[in-house]
mmCIF file of C-alpha atoms and ligand atoms in Angstrom:
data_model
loop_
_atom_site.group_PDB
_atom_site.id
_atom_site.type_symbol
_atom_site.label_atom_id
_atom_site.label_comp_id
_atom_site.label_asym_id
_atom_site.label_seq_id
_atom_site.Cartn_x
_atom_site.Cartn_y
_atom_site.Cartn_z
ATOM 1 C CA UNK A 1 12.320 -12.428 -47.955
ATOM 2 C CA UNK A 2 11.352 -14.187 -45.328
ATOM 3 C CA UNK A 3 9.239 -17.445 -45.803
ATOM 4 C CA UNK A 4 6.019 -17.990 -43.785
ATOM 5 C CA UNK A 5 6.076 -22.040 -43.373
ATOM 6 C CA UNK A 6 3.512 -21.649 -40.693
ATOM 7 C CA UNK A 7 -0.128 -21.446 -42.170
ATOM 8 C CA UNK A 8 -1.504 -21.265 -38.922
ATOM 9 C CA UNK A 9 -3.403 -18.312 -37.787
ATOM 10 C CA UNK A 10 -4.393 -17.863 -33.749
ATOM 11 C CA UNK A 11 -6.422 -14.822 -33.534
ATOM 12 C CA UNK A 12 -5.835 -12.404 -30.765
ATOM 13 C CA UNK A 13 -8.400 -11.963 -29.423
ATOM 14 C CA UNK A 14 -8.526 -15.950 -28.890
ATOM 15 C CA UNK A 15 -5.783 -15.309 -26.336
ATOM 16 C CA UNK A 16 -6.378 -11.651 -24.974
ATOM 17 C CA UNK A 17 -4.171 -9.096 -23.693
ATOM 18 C CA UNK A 18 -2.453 -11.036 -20.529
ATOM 19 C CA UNK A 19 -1.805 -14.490 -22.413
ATOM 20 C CA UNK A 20 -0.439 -12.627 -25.337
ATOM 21 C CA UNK A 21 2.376 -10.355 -23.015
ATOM 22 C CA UNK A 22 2.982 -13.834 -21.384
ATOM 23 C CA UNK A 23 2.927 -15.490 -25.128
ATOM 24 C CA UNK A 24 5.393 -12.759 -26.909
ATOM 25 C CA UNK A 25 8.052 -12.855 -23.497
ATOM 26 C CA UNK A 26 8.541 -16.031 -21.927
ATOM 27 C CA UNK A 27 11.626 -16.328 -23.763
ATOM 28 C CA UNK A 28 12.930 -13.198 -22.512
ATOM 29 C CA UNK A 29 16.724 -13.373 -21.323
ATOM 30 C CA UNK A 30 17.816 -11.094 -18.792
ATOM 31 C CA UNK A 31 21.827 -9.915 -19.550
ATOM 32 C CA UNK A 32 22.348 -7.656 -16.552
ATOM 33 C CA UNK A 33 22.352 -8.000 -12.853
ATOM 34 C CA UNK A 34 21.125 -4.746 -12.598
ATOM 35 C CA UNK A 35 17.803 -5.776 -14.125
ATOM 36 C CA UNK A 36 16.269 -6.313 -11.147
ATOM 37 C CA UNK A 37 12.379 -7.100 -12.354
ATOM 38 C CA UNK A 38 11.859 -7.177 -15.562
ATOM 39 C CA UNK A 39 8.383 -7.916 -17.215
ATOM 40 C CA UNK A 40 5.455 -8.758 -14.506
ATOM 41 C CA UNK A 41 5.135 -5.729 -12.561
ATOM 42 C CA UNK A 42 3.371 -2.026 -12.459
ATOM 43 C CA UNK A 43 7.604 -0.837 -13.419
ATOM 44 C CA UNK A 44 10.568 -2.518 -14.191
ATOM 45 C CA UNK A 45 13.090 -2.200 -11.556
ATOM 46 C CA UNK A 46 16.390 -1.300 -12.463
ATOM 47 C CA UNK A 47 19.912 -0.835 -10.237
ATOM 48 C CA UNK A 48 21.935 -2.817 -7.592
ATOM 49 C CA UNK A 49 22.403 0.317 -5.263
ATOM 50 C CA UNK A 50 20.566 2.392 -2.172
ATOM 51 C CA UNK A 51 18.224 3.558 -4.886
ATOM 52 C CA UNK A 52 16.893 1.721 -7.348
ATOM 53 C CA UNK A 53 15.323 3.555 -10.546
ATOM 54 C CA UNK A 54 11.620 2.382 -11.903
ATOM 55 C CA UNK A 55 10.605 2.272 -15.792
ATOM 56 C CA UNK A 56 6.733 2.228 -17.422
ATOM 57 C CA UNK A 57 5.742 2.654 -20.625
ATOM 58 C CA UNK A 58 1.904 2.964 -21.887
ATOM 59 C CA UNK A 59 0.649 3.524 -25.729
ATOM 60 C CA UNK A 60 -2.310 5.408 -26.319
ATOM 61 C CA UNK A 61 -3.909 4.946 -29.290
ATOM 62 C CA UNK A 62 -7.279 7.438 -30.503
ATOM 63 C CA UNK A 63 -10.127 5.086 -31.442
ATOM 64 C CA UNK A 64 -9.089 2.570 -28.942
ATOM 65 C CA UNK A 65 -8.170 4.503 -25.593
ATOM 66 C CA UNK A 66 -9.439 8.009 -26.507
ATOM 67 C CA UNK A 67 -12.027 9.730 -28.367
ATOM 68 C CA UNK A 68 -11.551 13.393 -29.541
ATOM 69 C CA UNK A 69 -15.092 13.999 -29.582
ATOM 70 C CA UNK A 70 -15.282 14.360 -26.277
ATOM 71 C CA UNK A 71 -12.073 14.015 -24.716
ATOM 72 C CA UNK A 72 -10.211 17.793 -24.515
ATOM 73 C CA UNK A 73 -6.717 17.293 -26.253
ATOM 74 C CA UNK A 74 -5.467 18.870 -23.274
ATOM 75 C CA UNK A 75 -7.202 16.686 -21.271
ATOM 76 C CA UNK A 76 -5.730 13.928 -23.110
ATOM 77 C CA UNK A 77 -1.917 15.450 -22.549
ATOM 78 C CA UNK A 78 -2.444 15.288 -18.673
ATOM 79 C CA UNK A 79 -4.016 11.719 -18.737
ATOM 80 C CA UNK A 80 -1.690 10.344 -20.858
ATOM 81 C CA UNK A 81 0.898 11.678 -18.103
ATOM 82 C CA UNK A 82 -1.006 10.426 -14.998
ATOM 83 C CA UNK A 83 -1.583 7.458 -16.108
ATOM 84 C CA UNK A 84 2.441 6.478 -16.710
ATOM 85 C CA UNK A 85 3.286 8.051 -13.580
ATOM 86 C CA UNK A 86 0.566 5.837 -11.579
ATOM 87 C CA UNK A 87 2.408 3.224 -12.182
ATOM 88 C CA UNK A 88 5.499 4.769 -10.296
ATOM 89 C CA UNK A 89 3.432 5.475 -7.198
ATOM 90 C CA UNK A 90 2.322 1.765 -7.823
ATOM 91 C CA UNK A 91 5.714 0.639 -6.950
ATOM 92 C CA UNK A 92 5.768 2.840 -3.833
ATOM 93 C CA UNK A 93 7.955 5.010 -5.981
ATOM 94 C CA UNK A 94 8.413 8.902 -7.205
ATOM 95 C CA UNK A 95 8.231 9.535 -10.331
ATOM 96 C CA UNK A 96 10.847 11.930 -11.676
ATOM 97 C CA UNK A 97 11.091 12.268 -15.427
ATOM 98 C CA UNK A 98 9.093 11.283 -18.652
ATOM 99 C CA UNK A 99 9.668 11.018 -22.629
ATOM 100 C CA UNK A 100 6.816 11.592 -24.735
ATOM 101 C CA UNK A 101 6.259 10.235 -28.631
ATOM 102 C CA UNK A 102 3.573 10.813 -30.711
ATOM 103 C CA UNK A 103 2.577 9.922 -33.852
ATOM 104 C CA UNK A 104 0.149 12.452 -35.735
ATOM 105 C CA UNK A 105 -1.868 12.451 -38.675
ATOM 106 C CA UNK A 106 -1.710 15.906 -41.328
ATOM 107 C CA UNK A 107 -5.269 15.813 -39.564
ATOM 108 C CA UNK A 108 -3.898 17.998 -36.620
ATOM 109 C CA UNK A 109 -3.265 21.793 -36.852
ATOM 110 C CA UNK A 110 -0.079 22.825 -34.497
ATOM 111 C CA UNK A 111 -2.809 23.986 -32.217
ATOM 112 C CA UNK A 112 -4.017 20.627 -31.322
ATOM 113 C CA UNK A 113 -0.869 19.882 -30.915
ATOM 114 C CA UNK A 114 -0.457 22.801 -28.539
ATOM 115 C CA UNK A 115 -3.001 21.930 -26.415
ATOM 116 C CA UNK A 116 -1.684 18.411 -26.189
ATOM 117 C CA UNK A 117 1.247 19.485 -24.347
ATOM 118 C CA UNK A 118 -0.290 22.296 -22.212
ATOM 119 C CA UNK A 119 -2.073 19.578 -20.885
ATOM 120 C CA UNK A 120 1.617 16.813 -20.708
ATOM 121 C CA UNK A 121 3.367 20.446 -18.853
ATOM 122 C CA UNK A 122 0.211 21.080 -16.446
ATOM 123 C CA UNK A 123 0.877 17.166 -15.631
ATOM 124 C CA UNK A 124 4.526 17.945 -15.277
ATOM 125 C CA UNK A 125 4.218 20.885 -12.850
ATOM 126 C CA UNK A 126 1.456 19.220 -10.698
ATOM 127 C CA UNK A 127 3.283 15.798 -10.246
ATOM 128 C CA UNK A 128 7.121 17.360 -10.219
ATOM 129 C CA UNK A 129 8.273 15.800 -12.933
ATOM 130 C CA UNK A 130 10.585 16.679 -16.463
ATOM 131 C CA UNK A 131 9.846 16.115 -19.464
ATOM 132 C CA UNK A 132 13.480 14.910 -21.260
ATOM 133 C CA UNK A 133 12.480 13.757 -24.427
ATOM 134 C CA UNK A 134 10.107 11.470 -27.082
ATOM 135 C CA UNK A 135 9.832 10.915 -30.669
ATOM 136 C CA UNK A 136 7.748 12.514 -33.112
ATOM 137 C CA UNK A 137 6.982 11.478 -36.440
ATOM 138 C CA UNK A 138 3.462 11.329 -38.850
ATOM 139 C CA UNK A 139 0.240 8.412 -38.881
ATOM 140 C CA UNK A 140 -1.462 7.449 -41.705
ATOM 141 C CA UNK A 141 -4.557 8.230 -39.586
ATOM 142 C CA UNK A 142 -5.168 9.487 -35.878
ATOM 143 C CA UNK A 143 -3.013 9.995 -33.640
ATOM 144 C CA UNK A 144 -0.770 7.580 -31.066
ATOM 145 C CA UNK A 145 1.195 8.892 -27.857
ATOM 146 C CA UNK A 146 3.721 6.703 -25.921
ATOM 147 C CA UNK A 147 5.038 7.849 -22.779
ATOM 148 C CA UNK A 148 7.787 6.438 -20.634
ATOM 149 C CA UNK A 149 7.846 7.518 -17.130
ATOM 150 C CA UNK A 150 11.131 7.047 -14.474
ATOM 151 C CA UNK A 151 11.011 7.066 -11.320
ATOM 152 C CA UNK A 152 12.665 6.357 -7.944
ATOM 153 C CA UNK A 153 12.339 4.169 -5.091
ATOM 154 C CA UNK A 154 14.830 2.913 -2.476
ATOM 155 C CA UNK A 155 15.538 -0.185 -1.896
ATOM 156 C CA UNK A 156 13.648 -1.347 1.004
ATOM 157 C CA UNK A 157 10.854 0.572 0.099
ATOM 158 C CA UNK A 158 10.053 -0.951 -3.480
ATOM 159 C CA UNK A 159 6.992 -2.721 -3.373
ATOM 160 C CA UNK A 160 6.059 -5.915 -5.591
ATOM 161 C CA UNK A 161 2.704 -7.478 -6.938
ATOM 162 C CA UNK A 162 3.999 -10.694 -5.844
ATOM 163 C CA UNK A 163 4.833 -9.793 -1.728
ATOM 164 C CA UNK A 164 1.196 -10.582 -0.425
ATOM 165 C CA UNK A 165 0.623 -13.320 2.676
ATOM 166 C CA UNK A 166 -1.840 -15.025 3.708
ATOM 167 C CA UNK A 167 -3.825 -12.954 6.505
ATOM 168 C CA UNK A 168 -2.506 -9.371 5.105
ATOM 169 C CA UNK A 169 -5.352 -7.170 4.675
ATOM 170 C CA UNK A 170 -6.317 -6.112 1.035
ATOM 171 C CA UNK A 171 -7.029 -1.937 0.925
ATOM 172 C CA UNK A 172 -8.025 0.270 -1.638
ATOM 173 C CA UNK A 173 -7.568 4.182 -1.909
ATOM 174 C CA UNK A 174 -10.434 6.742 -2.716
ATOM 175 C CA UNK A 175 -13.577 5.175 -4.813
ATOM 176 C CA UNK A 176 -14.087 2.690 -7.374
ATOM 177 C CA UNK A 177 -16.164 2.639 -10.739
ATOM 178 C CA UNK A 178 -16.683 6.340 -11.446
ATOM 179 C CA UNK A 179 -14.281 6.361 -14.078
ATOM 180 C CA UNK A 180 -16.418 4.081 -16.355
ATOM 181 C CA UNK A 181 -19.926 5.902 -15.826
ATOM 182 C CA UNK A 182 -17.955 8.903 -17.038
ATOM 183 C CA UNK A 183 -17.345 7.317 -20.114
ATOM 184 C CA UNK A 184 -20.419 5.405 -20.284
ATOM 185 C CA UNK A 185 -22.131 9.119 -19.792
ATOM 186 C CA UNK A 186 -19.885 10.433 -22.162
ATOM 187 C CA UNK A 187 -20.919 8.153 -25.173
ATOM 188 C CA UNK A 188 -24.367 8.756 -24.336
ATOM 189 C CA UNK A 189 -24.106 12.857 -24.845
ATOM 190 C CA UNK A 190 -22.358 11.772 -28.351
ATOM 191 C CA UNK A 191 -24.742 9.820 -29.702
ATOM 192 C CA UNK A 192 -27.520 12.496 -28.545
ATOM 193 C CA UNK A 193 -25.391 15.137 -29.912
ATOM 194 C CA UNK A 194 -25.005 12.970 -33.400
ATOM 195 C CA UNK A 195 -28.810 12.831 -33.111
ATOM 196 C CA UNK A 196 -29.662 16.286 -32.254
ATOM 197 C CA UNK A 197 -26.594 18.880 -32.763
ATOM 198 C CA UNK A 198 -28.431 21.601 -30.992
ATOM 199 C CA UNK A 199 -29.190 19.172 -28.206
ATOM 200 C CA UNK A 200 -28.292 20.416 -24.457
ATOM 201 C CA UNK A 201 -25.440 18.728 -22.455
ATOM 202 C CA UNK A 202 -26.893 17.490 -19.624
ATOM 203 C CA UNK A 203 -24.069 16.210 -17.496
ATOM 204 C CA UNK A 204 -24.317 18.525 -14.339
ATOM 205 C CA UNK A 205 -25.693 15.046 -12.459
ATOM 206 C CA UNK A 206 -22.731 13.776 -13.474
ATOM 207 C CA UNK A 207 -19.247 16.124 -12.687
ATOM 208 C CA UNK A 208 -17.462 13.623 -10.261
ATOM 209 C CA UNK A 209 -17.889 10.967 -12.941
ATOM 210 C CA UNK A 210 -17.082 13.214 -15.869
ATOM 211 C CA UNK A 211 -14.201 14.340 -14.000
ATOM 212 C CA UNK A 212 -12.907 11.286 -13.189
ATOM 213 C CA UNK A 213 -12.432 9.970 -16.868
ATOM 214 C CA UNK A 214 -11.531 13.091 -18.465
ATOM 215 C CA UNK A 215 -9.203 14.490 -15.663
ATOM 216 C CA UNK A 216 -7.664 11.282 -13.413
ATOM 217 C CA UNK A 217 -5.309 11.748 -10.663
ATOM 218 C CA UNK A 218 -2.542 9.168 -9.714
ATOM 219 C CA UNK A 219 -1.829 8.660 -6.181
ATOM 220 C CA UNK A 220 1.348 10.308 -5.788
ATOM 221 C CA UNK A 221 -0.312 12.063 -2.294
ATOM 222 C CA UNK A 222 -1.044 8.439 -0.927
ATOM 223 C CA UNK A 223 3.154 7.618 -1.352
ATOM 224 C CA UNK A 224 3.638 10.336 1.315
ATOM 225 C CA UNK A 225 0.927 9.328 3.629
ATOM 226 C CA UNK A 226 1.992 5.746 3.467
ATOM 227 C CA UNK A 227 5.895 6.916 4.586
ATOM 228 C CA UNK A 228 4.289 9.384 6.764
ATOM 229 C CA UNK A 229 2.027 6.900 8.763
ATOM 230 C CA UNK A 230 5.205 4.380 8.351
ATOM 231 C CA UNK A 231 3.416 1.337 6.666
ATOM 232 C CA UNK A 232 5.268 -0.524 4.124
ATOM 233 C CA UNK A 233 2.671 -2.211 1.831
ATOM 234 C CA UNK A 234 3.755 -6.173 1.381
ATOM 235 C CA UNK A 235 2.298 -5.934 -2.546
ATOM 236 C CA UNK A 236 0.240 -3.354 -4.576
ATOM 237 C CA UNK A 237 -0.940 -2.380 -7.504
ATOM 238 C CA UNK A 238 -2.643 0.522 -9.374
ATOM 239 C CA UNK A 239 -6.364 0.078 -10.600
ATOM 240 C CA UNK A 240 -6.246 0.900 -14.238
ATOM 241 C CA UNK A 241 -8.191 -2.247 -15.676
ATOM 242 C CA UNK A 242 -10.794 -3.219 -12.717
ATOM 243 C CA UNK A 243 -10.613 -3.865 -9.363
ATOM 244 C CA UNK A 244 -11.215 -7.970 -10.417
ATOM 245 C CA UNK A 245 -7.964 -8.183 -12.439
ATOM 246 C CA UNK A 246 -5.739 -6.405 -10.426
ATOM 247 C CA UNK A 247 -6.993 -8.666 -7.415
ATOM 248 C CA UNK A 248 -5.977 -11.422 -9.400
ATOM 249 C CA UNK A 249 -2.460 -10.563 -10.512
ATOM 250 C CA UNK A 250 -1.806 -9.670 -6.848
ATOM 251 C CA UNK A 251 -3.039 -13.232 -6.110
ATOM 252 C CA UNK A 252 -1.219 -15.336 -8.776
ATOM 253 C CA UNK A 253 2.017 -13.027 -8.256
ATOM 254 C CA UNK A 254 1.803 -13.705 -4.055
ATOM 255 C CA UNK A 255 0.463 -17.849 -4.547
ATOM 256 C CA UNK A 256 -2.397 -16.165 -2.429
ATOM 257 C CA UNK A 257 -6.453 -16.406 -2.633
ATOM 258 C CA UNK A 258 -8.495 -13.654 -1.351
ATOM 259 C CA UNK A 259 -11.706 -13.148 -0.157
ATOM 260 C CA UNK A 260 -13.058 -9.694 -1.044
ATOM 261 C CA UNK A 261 -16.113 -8.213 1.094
ATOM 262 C CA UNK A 262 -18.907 -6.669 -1.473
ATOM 263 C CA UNK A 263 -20.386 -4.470 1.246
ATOM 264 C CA UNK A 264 -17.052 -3.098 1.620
ATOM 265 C CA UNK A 265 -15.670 -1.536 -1.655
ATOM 266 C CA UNK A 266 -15.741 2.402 -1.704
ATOM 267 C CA UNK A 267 -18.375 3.921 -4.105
ATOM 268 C CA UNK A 268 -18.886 7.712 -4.771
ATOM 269 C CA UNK A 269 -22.585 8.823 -4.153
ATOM 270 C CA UNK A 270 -22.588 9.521 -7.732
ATOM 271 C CA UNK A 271 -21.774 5.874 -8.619
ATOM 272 C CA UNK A 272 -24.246 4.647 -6.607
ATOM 273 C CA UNK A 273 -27.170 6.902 -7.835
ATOM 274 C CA UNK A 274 -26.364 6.594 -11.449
ATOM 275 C CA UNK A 275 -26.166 2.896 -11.349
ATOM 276 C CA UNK A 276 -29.687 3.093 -10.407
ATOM 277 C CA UNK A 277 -30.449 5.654 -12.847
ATOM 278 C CA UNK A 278 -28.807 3.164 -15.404
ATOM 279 C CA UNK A 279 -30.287 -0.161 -13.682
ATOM 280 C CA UNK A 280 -26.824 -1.497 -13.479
ATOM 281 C CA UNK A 281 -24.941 -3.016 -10.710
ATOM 282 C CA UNK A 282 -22.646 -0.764 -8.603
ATOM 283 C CA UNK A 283 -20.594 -3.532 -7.165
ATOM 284 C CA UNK A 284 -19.974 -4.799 -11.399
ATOM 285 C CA UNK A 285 -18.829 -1.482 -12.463
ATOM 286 C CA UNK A 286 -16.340 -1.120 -9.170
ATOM 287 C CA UNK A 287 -15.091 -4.607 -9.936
ATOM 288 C CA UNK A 288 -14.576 -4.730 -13.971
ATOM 289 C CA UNK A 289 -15.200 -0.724 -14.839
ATOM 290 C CA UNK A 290 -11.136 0.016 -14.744
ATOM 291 C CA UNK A 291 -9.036 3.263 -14.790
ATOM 292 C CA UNK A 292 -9.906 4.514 -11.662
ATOM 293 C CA UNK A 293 -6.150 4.974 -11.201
ATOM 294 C CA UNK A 294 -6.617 4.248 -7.625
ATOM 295 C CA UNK A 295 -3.813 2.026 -5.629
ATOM 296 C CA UNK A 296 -4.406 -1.317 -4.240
ATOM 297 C CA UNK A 297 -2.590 -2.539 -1.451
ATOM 298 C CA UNK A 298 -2.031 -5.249 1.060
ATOM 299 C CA UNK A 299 -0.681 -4.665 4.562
ATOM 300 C CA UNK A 300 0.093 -6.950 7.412
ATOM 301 C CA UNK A 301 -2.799 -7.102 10.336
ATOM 302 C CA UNK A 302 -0.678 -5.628 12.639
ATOM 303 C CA UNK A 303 -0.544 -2.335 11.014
ATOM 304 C CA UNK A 304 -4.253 -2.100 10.464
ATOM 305 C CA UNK A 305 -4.515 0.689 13.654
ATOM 306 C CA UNK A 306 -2.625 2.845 11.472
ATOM 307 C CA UNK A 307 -4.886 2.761 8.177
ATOM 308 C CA UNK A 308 -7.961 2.242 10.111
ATOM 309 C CA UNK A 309 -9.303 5.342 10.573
ATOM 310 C CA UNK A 310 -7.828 6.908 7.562
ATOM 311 C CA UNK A 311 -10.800 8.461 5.035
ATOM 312 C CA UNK A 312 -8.417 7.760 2.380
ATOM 313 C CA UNK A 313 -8.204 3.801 2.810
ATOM 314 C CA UNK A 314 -11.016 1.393 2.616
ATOM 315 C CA UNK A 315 -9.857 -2.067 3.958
ATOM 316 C CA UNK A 316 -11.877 -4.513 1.253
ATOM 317 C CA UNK A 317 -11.194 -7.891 2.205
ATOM 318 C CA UNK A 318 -7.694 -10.269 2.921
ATOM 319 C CA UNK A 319 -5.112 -12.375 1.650
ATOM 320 C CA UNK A 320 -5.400 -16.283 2.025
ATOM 321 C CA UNK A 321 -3.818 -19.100 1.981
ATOM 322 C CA UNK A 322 -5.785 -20.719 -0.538
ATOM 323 C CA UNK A 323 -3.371 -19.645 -3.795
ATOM 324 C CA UNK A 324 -5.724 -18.504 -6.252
ATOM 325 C CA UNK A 325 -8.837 -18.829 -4.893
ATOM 326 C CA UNK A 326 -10.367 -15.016 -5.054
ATOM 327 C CA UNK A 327 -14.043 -14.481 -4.232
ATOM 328 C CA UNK A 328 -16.744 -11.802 -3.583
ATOM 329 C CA UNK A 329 -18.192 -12.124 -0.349
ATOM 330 C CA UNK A 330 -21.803 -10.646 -1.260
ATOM 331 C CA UNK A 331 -23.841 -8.540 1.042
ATOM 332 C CA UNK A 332 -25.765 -11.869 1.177
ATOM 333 C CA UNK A 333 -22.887 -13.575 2.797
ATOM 334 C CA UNK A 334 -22.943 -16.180 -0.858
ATOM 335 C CA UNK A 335 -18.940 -16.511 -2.153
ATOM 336 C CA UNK A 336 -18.894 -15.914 -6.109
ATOM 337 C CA UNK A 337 -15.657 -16.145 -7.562
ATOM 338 C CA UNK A 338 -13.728 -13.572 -8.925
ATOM 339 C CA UNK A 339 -13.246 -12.965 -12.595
ATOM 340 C CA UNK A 340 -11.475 -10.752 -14.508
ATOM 341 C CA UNK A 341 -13.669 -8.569 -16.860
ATOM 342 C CA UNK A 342 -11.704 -5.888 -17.103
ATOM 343 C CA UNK A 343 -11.117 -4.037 -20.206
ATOM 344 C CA UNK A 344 -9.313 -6.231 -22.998
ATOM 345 C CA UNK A 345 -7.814 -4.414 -25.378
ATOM 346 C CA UNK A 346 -7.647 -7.178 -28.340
ATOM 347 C CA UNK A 347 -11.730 -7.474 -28.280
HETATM 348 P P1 ADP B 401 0.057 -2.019 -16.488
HETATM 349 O O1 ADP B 401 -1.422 -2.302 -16.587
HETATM 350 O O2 ADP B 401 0.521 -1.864 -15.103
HETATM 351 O O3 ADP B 401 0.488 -0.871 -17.384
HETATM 352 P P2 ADP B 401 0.435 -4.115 -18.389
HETATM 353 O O4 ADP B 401 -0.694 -5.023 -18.095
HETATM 354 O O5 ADP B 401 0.317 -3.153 -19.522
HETATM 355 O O6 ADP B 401 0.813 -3.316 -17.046
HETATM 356 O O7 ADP B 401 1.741 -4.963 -18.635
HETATM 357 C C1 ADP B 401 2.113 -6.029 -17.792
HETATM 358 C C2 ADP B 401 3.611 -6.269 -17.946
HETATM 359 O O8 ADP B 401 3.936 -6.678 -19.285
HETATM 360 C C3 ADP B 401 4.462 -5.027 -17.692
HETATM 361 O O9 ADP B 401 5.639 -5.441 -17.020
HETATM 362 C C4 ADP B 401 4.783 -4.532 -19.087
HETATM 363 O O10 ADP B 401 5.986 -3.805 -19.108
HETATM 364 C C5 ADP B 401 4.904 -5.826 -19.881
HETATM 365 N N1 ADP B 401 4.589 -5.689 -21.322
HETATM 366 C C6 ADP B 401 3.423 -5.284 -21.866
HETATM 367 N N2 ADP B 401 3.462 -5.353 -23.210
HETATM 368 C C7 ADP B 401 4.711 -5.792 -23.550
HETATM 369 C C8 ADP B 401 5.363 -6.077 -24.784
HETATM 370 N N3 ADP B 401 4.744 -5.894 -25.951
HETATM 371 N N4 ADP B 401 6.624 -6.543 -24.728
HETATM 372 C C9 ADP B 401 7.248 -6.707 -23.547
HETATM 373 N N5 ADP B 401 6.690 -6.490 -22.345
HETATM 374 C C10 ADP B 401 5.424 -6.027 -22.329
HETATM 375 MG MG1 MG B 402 -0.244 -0.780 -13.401
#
């Protein structure tokens, strides 16, 4: 047996998510040249030739990530999906196959487990990818899916965290923050509904936002307009924890700072009215809300005419010189600094 000599206890949450990755790997040793990037990116990066292939894994566990009591489980089977495959498209890469493991608790007919995977094979068709395996075994309680998603990339196409400069404009795809209302509406109809069982739904103010949390999207259509329109990102990332955080890793990974223009980030209509309705503040939600599963980019200034007039691209602010100094320009022209709220999963 083994002997525990240390009586020390750190808690987790002490040292949250990002410190505890960093904790549990630094003394990772890479054995093959054909690990290319290993831990620190959206994928690892794997090969020495033309074509390089990408790797991401994500656990979702019920309680922490989803709720069944409002979340479809087919829903959930296309989520779970999107959300692996993202992280291809974060890499400027195509995603081509995944593996899928769950862990289920005697809880679970076969038709839950049925409408799991119509939802992991609607996923499949509408993103072009195959599903080549997984695991499957029982929970004490709930239920846990992993998925590992591969993809593609060549070479001189694969795009970092860490390939920002100073002066490269910072740009963001589609809308920020609508994501978290959903959910935020979302908890709200439950605990009416644990109230008040007979109580009406009343979430037709709310579809995009609804939408968005129970039915994300991953940006494989903004690969193909970036190779159409011929700009090669120098670093991105995709959105899945808050606009804040992933501003930040693209800043420590590039030694960059970043000044970030308030007035500038991209909010639905719906965002912006519900934060009212709510009396919160649109521009917190956009930067700690989190899995928006949007893409965030830098590009060098001289391809800003071909982004410019894009509806898809918002250009939100750019890189500095200044490594690790990120702040919010506000509408009121003050600089706040930028901090990373986004969701923790050890609190
Ligand atoms: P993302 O938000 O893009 O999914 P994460 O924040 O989950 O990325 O992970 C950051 C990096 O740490 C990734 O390269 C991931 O593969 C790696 N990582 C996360 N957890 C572990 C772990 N338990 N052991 C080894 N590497 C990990
Ligand atoms: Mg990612």
């Amino acid at each position: 047996m083994l002997e525990d000599k240390n009586q020390s206890r750190t808690s987790l949450s002490e040292l949250g998510e990002f410190k505890l990755i960093d904790h549990l790997t630094k003394q990772t040793v890479i054995h093959h040249h054909q690990t290319i990037k290993g831990i620190g990116d959206d994928c690892a990066v794997i090969g020495r030739g033309e074509v390089q292939t990408l790797v991401t894994t994500d656990l979702l566990v019920e309680g922490v990530h989803f709720d069944l009591s409002y979340m479809p489980l087919k829903h959930l089977g296309y989520k779970a999906v999107v959300v692996n495959l993202s992280d291809v498209y974060a890499m400027n890469g195509d995603a081509k196959q995944i593996t899928v493991s769950i862990a289920v608790s005697n809880r679970f007919p076969l038709e839950a487990l049925e409408e799991l995977y119509a939802g992991i094979h609607l996923a499949c068709k509408a993103y072009q990818v195959d599903l080549v395996g997984g695991d499957t075994t029982s929970s004490t309680k709930g239920l846990l899916i992993s998925i590992t998603a591969l993809g593609e990339v060549k070479k001189e196409k694969c795009v970092y965290r860490n390939g920002a400069k100073s002066k490269d404009l910072l740009v963001v795809t589609g809308d920020l923050g609508a994501a978290y209302l959903g959910l935020q509406v979302l908890e709200r109809e439950k605990q009416v509904f644990q109230v008040n069982p007979n109580a009406e739904h009343e979430l037709e103010n709310y579809t995009y936002l609804v939408e968005r949390q129970l039915k994300p999207e991953a940006r494989k259509d903004i690969i193909q307009l970036l190779a159409d329109l011929e700009v090669q990102p120098t670093s991105m990332i995709d959105i899945s924890d808050g606009l804040s955080s992933e501003i930040l890793h693209l800043c420590k990974q590039s030694n960059t700072g970043c000044q970030l223009f308030e007035d500038k980030i991209p909010l639905d209509q719906q965002v912006i009215s519900t934060c009212e309705e709510f009396n919160i503040d649109s521009t917190t939600i956009a930067l700690s809300g989190g899995e928006d599963y949007e893409l965030l980019f830098t590009v060098k200034q001289e391809d800003f005419p071909k982004i410019k007039a894009n509806p898809n691209f918002s250009i939100i602010g750019y890189m500095t010189d200044e490594a690790n100094v990120a702040e919010l320009v506000t509408r009121g022209g003050q600089k706040v600094a930028i901090v990373a709220q986004g969701w923790n999963a050890m609190k």
